[in-house]
GROMACS .gro file of C-alpha atoms in nm:
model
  315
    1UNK     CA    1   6.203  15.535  12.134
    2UNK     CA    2   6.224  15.551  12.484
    3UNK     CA    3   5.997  15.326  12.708
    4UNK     CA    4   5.694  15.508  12.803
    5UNK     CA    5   5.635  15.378  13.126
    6UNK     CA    6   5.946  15.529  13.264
    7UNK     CA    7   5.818  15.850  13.246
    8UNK     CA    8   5.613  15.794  13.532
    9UNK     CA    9   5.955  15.817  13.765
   10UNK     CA   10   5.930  16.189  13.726
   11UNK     CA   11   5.650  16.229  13.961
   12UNK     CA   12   5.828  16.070  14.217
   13UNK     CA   13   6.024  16.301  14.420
   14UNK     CA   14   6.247  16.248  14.488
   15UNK     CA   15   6.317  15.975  14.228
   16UNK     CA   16   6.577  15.758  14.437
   17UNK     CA   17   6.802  15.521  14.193
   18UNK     CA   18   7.019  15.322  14.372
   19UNK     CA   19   7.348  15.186  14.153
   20UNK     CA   20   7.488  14.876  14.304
   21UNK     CA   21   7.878  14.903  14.229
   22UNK     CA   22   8.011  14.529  14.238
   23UNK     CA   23   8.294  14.618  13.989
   24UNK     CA   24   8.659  14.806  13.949
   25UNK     CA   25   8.622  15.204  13.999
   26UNK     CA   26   8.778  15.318  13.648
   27UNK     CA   27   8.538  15.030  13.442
   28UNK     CA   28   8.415  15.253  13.145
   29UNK     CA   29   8.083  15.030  13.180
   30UNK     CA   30   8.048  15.241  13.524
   31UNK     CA   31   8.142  15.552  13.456
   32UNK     CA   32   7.940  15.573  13.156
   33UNK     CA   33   7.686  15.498  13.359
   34UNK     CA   34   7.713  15.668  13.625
   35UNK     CA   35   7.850  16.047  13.522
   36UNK     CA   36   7.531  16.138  13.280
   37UNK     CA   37   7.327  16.029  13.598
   38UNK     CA   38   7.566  16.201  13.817
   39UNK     CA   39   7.477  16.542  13.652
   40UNK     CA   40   7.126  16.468  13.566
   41UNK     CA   41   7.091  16.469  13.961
   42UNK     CA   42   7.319  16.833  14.021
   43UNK     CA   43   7.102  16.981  13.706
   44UNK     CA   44   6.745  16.875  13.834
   45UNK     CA   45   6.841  16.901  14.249
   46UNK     CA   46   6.832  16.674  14.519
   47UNK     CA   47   6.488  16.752  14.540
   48UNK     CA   48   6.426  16.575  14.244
   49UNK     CA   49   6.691  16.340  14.208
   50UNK     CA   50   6.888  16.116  14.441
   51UNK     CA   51   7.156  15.883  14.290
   52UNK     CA   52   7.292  15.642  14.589
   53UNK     CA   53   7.548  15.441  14.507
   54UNK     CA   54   7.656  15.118  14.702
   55UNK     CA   55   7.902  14.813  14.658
   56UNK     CA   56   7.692  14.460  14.711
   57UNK     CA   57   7.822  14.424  15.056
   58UNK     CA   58   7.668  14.751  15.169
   59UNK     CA   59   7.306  14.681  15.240
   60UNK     CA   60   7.227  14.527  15.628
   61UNK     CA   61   7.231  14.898  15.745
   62UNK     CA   62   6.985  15.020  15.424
   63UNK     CA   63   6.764  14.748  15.435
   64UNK     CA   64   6.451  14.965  15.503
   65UNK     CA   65   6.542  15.236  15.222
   66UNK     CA   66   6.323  15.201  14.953
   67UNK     CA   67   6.468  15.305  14.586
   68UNK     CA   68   6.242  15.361  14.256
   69UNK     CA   69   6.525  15.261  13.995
   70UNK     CA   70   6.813  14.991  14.052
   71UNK     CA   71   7.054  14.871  13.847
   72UNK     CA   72   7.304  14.619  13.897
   73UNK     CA   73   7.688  14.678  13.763
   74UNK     CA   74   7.985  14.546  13.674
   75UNK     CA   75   8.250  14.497  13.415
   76UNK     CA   76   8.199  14.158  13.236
   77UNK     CA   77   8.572  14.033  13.333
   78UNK     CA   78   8.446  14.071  13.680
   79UNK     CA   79   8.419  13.765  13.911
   80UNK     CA   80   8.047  13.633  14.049
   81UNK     CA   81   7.955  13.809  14.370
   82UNK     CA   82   7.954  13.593  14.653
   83UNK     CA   83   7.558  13.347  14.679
   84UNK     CA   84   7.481  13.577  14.988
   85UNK     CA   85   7.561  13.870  14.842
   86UNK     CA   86   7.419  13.815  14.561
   87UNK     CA   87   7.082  13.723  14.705
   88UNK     CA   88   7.026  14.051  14.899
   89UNK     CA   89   7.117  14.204  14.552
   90UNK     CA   90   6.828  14.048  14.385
   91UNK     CA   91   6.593  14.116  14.661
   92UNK     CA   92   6.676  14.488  14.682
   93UNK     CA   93   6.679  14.513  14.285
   94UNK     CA   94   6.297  14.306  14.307
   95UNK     CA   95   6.177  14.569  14.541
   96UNK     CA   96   6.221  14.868  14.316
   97UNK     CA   97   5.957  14.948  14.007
   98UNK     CA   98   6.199  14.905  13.775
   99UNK     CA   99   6.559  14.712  13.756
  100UNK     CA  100   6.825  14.537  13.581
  101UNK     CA  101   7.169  14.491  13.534
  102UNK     CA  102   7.474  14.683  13.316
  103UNK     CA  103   7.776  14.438  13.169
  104UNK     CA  104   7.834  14.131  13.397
  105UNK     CA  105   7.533  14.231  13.624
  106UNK     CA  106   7.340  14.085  13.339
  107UNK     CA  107   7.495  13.739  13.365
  108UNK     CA  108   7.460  13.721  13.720
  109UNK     CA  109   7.080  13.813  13.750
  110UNK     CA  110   7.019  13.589  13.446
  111UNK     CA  111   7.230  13.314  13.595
  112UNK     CA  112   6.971  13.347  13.883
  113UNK     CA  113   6.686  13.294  13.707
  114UNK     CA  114   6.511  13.624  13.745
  115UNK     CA  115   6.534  13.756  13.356
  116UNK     CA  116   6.311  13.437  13.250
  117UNK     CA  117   6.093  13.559  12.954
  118UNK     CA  118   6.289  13.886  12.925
  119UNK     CA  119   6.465  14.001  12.632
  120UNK     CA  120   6.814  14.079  12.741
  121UNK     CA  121   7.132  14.245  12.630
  122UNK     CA  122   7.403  14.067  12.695
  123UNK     CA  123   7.750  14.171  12.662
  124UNK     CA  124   7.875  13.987  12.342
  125UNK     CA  125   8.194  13.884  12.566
  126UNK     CA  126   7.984  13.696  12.805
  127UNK     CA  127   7.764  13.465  12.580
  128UNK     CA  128   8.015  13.128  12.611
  129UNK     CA  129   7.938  13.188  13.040
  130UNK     CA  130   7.535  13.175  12.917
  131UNK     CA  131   7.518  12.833  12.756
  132UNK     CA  132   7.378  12.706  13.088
  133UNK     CA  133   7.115  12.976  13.208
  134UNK     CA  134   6.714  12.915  13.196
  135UNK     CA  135   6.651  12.854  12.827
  136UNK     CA  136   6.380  13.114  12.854
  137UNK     CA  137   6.562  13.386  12.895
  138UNK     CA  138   6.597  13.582  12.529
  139UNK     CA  139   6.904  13.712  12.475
  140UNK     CA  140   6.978  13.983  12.199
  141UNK     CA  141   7.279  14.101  12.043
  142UNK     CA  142   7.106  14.470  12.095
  143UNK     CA  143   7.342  14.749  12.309
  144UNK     CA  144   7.054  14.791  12.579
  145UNK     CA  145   6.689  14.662  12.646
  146UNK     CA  146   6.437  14.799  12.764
  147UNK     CA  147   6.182  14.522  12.871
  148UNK     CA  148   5.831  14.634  13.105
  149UNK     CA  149   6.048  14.658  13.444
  150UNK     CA  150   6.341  14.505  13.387
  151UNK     CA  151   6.644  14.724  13.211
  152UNK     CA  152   6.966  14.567  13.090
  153UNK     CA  153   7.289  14.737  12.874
  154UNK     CA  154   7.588  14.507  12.741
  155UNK     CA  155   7.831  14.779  12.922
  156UNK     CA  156   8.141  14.942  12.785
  157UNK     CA  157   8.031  15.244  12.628
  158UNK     CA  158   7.688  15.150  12.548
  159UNK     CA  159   7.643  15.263  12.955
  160UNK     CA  160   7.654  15.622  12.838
  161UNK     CA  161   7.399  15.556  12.561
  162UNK     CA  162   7.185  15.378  12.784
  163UNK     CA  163   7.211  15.618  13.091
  164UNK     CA  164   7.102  15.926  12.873
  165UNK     CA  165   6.830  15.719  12.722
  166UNK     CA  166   6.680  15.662  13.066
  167UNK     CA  167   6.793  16.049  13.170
  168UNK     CA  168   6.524  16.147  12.815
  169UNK     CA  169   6.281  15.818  12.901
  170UNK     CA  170   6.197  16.010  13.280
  171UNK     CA  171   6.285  16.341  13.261
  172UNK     CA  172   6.255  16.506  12.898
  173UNK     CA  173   6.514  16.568  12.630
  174UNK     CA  174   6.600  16.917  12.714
  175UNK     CA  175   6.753  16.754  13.019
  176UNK     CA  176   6.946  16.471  12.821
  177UNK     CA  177   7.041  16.764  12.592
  178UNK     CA  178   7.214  16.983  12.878
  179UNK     CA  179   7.420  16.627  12.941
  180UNK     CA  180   7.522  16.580  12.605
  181UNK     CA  181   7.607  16.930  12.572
  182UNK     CA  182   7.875  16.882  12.908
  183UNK     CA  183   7.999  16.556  12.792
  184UNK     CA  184   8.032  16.660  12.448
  185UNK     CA  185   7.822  16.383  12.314
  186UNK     CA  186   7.656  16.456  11.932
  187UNK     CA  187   7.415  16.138  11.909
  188UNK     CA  188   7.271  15.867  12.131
  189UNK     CA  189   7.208  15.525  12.001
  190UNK     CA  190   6.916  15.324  12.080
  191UNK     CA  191   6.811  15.071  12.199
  192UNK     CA  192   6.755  14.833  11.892
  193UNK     CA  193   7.127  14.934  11.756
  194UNK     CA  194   7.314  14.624  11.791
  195UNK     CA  195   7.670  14.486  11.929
  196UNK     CA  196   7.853  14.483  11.606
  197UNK     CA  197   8.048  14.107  11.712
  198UNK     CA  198   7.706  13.976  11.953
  199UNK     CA  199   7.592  13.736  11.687
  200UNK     CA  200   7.944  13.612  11.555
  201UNK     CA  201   8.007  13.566  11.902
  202UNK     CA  202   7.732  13.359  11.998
  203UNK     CA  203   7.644  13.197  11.671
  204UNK     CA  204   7.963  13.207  11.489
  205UNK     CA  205   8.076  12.816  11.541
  206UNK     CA  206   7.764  12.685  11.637
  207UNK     CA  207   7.565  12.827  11.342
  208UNK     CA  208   7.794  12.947  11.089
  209UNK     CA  209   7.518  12.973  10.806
  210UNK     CA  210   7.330  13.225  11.039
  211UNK     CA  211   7.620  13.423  11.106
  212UNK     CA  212   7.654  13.456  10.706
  213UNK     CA  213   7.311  13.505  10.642
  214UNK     CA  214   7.327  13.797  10.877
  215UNK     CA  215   7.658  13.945  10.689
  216UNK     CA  216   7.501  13.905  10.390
  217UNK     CA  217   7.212  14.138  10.494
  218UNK     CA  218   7.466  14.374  10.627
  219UNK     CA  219   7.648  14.387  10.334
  220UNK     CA  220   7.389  14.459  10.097
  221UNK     CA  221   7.157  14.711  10.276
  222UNK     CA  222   7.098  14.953   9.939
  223UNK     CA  223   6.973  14.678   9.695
  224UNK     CA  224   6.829  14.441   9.922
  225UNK     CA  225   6.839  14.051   9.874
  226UNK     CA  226   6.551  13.828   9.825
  227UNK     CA  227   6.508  13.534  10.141
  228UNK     CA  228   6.538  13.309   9.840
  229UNK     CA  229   6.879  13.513   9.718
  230UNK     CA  230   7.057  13.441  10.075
  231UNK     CA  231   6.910  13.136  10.170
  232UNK     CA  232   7.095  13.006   9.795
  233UNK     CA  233   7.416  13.192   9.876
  234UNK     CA  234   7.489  13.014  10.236
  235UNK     CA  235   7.378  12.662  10.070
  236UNK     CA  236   7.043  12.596  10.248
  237UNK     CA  237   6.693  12.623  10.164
  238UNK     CA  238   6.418  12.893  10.214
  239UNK     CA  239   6.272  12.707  10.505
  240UNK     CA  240   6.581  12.567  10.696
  241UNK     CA  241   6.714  12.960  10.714
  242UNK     CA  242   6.350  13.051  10.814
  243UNK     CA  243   6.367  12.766  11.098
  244UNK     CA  244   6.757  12.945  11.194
  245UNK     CA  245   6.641  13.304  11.253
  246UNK     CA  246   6.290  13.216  11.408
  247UNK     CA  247   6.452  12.970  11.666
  248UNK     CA  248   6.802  13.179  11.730
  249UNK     CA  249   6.687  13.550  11.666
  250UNK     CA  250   6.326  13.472  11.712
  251UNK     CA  251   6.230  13.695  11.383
  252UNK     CA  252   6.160  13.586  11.001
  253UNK     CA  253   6.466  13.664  10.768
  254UNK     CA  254   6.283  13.930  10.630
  255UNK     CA  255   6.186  14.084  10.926
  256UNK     CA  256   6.489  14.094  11.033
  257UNK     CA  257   6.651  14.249  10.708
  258UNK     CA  258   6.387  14.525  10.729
  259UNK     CA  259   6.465  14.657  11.129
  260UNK     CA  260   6.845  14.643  10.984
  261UNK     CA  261   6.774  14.864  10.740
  262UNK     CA  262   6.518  15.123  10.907
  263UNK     CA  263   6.851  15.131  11.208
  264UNK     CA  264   7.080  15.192  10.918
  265UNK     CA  265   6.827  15.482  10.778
  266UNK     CA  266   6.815  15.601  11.160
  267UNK     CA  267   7.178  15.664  11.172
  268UNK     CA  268   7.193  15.824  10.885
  269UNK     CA  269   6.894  16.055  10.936
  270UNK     CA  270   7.077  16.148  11.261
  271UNK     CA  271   7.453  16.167  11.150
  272UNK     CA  272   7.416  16.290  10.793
  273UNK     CA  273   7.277  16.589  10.579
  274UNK     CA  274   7.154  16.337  10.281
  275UNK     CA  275   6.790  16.425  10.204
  276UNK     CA  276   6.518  16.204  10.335
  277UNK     CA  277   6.435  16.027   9.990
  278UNK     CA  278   6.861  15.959   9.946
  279UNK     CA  279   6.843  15.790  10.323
  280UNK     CA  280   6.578  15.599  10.155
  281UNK     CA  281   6.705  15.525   9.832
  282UNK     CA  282   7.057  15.418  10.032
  283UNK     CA  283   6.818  15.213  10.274
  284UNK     CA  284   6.692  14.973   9.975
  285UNK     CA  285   6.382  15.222   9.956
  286UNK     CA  286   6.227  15.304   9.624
  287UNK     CA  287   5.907  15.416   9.778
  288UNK     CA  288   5.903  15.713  10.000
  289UNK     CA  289   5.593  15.651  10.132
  290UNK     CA  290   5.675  15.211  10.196
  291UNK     CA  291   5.988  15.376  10.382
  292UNK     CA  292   5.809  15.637  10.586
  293UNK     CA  293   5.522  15.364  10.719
  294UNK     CA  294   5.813  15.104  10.801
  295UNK     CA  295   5.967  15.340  10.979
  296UNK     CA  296   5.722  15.491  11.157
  297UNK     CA  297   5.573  15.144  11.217
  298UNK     CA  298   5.946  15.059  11.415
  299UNK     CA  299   6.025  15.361  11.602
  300UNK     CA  300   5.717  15.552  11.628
  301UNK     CA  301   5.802  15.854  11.424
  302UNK     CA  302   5.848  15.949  11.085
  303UNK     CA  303   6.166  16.008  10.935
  304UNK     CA  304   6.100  16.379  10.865
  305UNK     CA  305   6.048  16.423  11.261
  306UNK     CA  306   6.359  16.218  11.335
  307UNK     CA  307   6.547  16.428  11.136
  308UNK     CA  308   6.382  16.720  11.321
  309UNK     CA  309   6.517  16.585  11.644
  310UNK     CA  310   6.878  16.617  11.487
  311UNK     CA  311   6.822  16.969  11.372
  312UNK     CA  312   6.660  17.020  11.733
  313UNK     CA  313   6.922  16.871  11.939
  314UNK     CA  314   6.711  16.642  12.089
  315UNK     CA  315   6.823  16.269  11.967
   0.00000   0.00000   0.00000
């Protein structure tokens, strides 16, 4: 679900989000960012919304402009911005109530040490340039986060996911409707839906028996395995994979195995037309009523009123 604290953009008006542009013009990281924004602001008015939009060397003459929302962006095979430019970056992106980055944006404010204690998505591309940043700063394999202030999307087209989840988070879903509507878009993944390659990608070598532990789980979402079954199968014990996913993905195995399948019943509840109990039973669910209080306890709805919000329009 959306982050309710964004909400509170709506009463400012106008709401000014500033997009810093530090990357190549046709990156589909931008322009999946920036066209659902782009007509968010010409359906709701420039008396509502204002969308500036800047390249990092553009600030001396704006320094006085104050912005509510700014985000940081850039394809990840982009090169570093320059230290000063990057710097006034920072500062402007500090000043605002909330901000973050989009593709290599992310690497560069977490290379600066200002995403310390946030969880942070990371394009899965980018995680070999991350070995050396602050320790502290949590990385998931997630498409976007949403973390208190800060805001940060792996890119590519995740942007447009993450750009209409902000467009619902502060101004309603009838509003993120119109823009799916125009840019012919049928469902938006959240926030917790994951970069299919993040964790082979930053775990693969390093932690092989993680990486399998997690394909495992993936691969047998309708009869779930035990934490003893998988911990047998990749050849270590109960608490050695316990020790793996606590200190890498910062979650127990089975807590982990249960979010991936309540996001597997989410996708179906929004893409399909199986009943609720089949998304269940498919889900490793034999109780409807275990299923419905996961799920509700996750995303902070049942799965009778996401399924409403699929027959509604308003995912």
């Amino acid at each position: 679900m959306p982050s309710a604290d964004l909400s509170r953009l709506a009463q400012e008006k106008p709401l000014r989000v500033l997009l810093i542009h530090a990357g190549e013009p046709d990156s589909l990281s931008w322009a999946g960012l920036y066209q659902p924004l782009r007509l968010a602001a010409k359906l709701l008015g420039p008396e509502r919304l204002h969308v500036d939009v800047r390249s990092p060397d553009k600030f001396p003459t704006d320094i006085q402009r104050h912005w509510h929302l700014v985000l940081l962006v850039a394809d990840e095979a982009q090169a570093a911005l320059k230290p000063g430019n990057i710097r006034v970056v920072i500062e402007r992106c500090r000043s605002a109530a909330f901000w973050g980055g989009v593709g290599a944006g992310v690497l560069w404010l977490a290379d600066a040490g200002v995403l310390s204690g946030v969880r942070t998505a990371l394009p899965w591309s980018l995680y070999p340039d991350a070995d050396s940043i602050d320790e502290h700063t949590m990385f998931t394999p997630n498409l976007f986060e949403i973390d208190g202030a800060h805001l940060t999307c792996c890119g590519g087209a995740a942007s447009i996911d993450f750009a209409l989840t902000l467009v619902e988070a502060i101004f309603g879903a009838g509003i993120q409707s119109q823009i799916k509507e125009q840019l012919c878009i049928d469902r938006v993944r959240g926030k917790d839906e994951r970069q299919r390659v993040a964790l082979q990608a930053r775990f693969g070598a390093l932690q092989p028996k993680l990486t399998e532990a997690v394909s495992l789980m993936e691969a047998n979402i309708e009869e779930p395995l035990s934490t003893d079954d998988i911990a047998n199968l990749v050849g270590i014990s109960r608490r050695q994979l316990e020790r793996l996913f606590k200190q890498y993905l910062g979650s127990l195995p089975s807590r982990y195995y249960l979010e991936l399948r309540l996001q597997r019943a989410r996708q179906l509840l929004q893409s399909t037309n199986n009943s609720i109990v089949q998304v269940g039973l498919m889900c490793g669910f034999s109780s409807g009523s275990h299923f419905s209080t996961a799920f509700g306890a996750l995303f902070g709805n049942t799965p009778r009123e996401e399924r409403q919000r699929k027959l509604s329009g308003t995912n």
